PDB file of C-alpha atoms and ligand atoms in Angstrom:
ATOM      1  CA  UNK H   1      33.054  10.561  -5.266  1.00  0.00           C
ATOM      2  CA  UNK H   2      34.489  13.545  -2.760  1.00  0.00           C
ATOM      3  CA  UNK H   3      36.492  10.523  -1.044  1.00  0.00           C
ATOM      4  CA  UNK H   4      37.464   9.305  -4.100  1.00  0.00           C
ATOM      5  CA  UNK H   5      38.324  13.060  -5.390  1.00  0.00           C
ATOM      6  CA  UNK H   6      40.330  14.133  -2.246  1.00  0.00           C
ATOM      7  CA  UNK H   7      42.465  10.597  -1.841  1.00  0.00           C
ATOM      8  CA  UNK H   8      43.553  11.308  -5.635  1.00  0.00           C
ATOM      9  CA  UNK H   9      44.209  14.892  -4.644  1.00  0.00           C
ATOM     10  CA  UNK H  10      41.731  16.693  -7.107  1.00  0.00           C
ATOM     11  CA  UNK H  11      40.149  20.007  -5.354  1.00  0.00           C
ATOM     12  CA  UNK H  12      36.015  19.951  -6.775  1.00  0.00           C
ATOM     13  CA  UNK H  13      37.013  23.889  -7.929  1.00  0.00           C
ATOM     14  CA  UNK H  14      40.191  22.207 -10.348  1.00  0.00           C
ATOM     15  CA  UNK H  15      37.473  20.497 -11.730  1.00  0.00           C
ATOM     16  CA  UNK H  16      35.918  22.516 -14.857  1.00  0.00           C
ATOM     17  CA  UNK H  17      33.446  20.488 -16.296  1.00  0.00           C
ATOM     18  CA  UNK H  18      31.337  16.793 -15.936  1.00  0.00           C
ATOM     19  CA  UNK H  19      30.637  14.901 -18.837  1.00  0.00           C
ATOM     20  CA  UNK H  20      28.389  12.241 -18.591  1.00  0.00           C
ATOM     21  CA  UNK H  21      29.487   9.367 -21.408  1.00  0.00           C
ATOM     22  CA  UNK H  22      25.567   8.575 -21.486  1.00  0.00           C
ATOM     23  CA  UNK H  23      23.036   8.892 -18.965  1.00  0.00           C
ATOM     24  CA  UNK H  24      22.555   6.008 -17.053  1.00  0.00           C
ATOM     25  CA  UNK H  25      22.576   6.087 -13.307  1.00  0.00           C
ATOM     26  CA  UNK H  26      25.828   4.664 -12.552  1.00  0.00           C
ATOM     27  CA  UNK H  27      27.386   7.102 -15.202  1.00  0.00           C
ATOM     28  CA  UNK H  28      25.787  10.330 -14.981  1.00  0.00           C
ATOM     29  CA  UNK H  29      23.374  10.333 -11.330  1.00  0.00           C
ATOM     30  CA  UNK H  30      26.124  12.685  -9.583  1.00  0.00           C
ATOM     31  CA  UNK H  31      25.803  15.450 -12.426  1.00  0.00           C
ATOM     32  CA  UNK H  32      23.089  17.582 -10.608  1.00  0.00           C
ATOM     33  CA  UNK H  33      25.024  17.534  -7.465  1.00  0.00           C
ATOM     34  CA  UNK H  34      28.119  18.119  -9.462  1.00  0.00           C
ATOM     35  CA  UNK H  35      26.899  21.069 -10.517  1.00  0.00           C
ATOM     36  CA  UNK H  36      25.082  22.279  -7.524  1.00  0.00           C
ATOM     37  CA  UNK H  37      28.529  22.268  -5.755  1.00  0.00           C
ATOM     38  CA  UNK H  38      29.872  24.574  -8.934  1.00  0.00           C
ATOM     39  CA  UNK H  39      30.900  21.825 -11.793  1.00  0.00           C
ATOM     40  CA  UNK H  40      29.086  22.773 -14.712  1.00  0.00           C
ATOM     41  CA  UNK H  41      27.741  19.743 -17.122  1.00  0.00           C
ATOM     42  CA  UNK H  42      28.784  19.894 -20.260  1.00  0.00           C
ATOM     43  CA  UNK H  43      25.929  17.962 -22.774  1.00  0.00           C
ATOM     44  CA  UNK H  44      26.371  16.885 -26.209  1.00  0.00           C
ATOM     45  CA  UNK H  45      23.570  18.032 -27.995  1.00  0.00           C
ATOM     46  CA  UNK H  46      23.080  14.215 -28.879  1.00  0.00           C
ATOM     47  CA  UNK H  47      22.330  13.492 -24.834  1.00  0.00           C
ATOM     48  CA  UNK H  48      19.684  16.062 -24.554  1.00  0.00           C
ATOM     49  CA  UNK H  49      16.824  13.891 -24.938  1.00  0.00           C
ATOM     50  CA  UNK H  50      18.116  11.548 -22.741  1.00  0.00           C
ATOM     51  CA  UNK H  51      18.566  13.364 -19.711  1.00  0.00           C
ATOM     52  CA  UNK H  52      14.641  13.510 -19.082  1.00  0.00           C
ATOM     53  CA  UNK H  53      14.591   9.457 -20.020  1.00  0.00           C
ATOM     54  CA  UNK H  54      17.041   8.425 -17.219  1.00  0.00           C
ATOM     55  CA  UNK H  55      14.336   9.770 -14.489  1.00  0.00           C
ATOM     56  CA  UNK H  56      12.226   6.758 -15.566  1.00  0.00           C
ATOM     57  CA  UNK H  57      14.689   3.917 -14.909  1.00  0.00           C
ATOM     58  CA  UNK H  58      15.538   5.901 -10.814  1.00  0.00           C
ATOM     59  CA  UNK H  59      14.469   3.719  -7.681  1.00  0.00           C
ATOM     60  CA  UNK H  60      14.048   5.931  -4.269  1.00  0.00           C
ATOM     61  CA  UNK H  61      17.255   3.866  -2.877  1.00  0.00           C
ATOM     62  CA  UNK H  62      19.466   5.480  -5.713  1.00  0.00           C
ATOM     63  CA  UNK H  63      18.889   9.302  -3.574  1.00  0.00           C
ATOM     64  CA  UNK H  64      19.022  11.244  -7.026  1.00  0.00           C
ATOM     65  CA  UNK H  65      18.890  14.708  -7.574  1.00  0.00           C
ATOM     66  CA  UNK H  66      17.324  15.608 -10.922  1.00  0.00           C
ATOM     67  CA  UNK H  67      19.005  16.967 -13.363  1.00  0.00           C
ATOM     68  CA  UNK H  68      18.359  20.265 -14.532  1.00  0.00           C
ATOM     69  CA  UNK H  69      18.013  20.942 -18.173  1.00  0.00           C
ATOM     70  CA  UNK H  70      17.713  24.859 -18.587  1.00  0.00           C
ATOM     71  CA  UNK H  71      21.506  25.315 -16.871  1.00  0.00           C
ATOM     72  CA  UNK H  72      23.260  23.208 -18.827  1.00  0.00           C
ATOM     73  CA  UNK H  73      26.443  23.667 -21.549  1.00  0.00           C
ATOM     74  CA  UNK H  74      24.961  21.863 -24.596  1.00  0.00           C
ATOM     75  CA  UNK H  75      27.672  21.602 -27.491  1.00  0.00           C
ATOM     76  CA  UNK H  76      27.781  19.732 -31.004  1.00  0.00           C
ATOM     77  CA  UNK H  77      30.495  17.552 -31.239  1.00  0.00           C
ATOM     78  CA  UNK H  78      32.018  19.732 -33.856  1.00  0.00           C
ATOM     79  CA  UNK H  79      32.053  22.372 -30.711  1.00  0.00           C
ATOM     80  CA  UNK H  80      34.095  19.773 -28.711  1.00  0.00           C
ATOM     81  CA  UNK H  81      37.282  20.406 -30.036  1.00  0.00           C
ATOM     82  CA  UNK H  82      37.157  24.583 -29.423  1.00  0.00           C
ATOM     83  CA  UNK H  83      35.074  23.946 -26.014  1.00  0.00           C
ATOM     84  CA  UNK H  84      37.413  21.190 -24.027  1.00  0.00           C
ATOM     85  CA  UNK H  85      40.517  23.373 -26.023  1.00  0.00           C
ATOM     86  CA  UNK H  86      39.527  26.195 -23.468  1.00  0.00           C
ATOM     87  CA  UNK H  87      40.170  24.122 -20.687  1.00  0.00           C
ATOM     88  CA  UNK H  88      43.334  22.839 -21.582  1.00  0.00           C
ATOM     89  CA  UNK H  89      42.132  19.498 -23.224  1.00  0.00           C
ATOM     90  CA  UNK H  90      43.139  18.504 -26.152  1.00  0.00           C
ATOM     91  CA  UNK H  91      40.733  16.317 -28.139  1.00  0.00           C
ATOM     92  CA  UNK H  92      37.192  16.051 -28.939  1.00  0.00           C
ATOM     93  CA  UNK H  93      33.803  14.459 -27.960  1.00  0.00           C
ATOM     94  CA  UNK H  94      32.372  12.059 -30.494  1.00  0.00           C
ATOM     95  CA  UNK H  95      28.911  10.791 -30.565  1.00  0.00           C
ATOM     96  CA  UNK H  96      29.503   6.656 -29.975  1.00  0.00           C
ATOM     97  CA  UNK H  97      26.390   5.210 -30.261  1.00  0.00           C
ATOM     98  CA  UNK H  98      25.901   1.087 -29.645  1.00  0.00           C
ATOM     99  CA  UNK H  99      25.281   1.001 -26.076  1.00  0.00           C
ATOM    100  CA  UNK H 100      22.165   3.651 -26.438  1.00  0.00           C
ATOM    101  CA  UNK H 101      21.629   6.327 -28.330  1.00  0.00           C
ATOM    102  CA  UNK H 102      23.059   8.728 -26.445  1.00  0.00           C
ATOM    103  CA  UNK H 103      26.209   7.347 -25.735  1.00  0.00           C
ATOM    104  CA  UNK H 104      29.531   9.766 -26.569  1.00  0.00           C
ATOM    105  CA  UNK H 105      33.250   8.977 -26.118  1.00  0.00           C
ATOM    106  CA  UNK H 106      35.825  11.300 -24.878  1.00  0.00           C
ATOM    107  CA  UNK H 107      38.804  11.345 -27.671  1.00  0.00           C
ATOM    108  CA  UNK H 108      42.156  12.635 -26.425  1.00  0.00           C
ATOM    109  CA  UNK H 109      44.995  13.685 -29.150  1.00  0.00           C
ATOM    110  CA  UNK H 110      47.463  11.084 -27.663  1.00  0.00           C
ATOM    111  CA  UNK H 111      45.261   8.520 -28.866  1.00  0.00           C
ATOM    112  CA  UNK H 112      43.407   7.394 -25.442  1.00  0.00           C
ATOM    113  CA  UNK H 113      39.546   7.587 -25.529  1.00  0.00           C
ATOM    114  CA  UNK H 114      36.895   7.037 -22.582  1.00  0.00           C
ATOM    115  CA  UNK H 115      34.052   4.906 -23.984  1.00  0.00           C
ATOM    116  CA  UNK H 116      31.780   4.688 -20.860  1.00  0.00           C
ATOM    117  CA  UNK H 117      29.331   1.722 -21.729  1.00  0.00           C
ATOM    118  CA  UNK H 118      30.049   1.459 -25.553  1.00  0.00           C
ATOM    119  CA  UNK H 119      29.641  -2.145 -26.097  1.00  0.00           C
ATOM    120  CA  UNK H 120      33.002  -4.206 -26.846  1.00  0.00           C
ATOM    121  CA  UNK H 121      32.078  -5.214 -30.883  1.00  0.00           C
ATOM    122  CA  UNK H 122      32.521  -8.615 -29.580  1.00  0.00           C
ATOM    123  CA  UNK H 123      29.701  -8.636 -27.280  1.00  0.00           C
ATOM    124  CA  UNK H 124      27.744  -6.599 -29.914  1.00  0.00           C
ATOM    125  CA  UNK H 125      24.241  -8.124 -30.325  1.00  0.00           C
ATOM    126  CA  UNK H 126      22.769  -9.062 -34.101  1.00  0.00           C
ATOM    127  CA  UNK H 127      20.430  -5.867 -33.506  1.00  0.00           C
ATOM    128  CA  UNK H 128      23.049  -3.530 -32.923  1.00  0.00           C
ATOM    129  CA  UNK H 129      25.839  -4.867 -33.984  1.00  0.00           C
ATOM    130  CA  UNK H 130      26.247  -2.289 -37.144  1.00  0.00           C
ATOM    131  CA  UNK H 131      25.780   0.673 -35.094  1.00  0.00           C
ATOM    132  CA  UNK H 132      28.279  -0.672 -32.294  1.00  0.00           C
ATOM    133  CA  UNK H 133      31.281  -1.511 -34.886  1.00  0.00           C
ATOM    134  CA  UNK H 134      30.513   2.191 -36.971  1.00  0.00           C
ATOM    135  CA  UNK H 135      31.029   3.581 -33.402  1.00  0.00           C
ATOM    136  CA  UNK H 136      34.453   1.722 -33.111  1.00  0.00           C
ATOM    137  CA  UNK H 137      35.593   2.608 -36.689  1.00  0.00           C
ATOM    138  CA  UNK H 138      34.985   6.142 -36.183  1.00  0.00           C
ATOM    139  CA  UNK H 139      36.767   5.856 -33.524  1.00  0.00           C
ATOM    140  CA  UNK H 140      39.876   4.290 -34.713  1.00  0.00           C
ATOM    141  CA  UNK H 141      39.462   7.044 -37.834  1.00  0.00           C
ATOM    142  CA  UNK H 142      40.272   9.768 -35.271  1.00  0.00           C
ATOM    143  CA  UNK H 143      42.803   7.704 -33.948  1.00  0.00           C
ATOM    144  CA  UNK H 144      41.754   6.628 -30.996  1.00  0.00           C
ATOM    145  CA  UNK H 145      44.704   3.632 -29.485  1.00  0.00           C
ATOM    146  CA  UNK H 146      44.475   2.820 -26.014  1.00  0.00           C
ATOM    147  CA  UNK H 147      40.256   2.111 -24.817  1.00  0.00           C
ATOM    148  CA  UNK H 148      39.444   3.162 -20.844  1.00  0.00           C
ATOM    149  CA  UNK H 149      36.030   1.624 -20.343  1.00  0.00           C
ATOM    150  CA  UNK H 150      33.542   2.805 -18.138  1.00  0.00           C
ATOM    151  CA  UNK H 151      34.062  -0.940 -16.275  1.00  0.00           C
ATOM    152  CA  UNK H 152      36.968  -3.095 -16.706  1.00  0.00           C
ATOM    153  CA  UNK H 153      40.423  -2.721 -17.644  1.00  0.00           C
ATOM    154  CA  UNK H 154      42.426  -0.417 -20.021  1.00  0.00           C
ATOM    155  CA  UNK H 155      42.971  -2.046 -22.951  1.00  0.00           C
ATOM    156  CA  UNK H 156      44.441  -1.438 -26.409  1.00  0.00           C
ATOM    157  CA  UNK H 157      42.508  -0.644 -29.418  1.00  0.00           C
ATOM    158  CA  UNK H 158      44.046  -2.683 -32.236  1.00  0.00           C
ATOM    159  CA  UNK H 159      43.624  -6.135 -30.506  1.00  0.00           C
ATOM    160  CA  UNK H 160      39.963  -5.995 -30.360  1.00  0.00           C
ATOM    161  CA  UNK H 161      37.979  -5.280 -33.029  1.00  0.00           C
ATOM    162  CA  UNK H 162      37.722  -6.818 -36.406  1.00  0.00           C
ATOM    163  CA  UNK H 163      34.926  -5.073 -38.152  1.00  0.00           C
TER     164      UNK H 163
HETATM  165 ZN1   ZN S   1      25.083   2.164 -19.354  1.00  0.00          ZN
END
């Protein structure tokens, strides 16, 4: 992540918060040392409860440091707006569940939105296949347009739901 961070040409300090989309290891395992070396973790109050779950699914080989829960920012998503406004964002954070339960997506105001893991409605299982497409509608309500999955390419929003 530093290598990645200094090749783009993004100082650690510019950066003023991490947001974990949900908190699985290959999402949100940096956030302790994130905020060890000063980046403060921003939680939607909706995540809380899942922090303390990830733990269980950590091998040794995966060298995490635990995440602290007393030193966290914990917002609502109706906080979102006023709290990433302060840092010069413009947009919200939305709870997106589908994926898991504590899965949120990062809405900008020109329409992009980072969806970490939230499961493409096509690929949505019978069992969860409600709560994925309610995740995408809401979505498109706040006008999200152009989708940046966690993995994968950017894609646009209107070609790929249905629901
Ligand atoms: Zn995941």
């Amino acid at each position: 992540m530093r290598a990645n961070l200094e090749r783009m040409g993004v100082p650690l300090k510019e950066i003023r918060y991490g947001l974990a989309t949900h908190y699985h290891i290959d999402h949100a395992g940096l956030a302790q040392e994130f905020k060890q070396a000063g980046v403060p973790l921003l939680v939607l109050e909706a995540q809380t409860g899942a922090i303390p779950l990830m733990r269980s699914w950590i091998k040794p080989r995966d060298h995490y440091v635990d995440i602290s829960l007393h030193d966290n920012v914990v917002i609502s998503s109706a906080e979102s707006r006023a709290a990433l406004h302060r840092i010069g964002i413009a947009g919200e954070i939305l709870h997106t569940p589908g994926h898991s339960d504590d899965s949120v997506s990062l809405l900008l105001d020109d329409g992009s939105v980072f969806t970490g893991d939230l499961t493409h409605p096509a690929l949505a299982g019978e069992g969860d296949a409600g709560v994925v497409a309610a995740s995408w509608r809401l979505l498109r309500e706040r006008g999200a347009t152009r989708v940046y999955p966690g993995h994968g390419p950017v894609r646009q929003m209107d070609t790929e739901s249905s629901d």
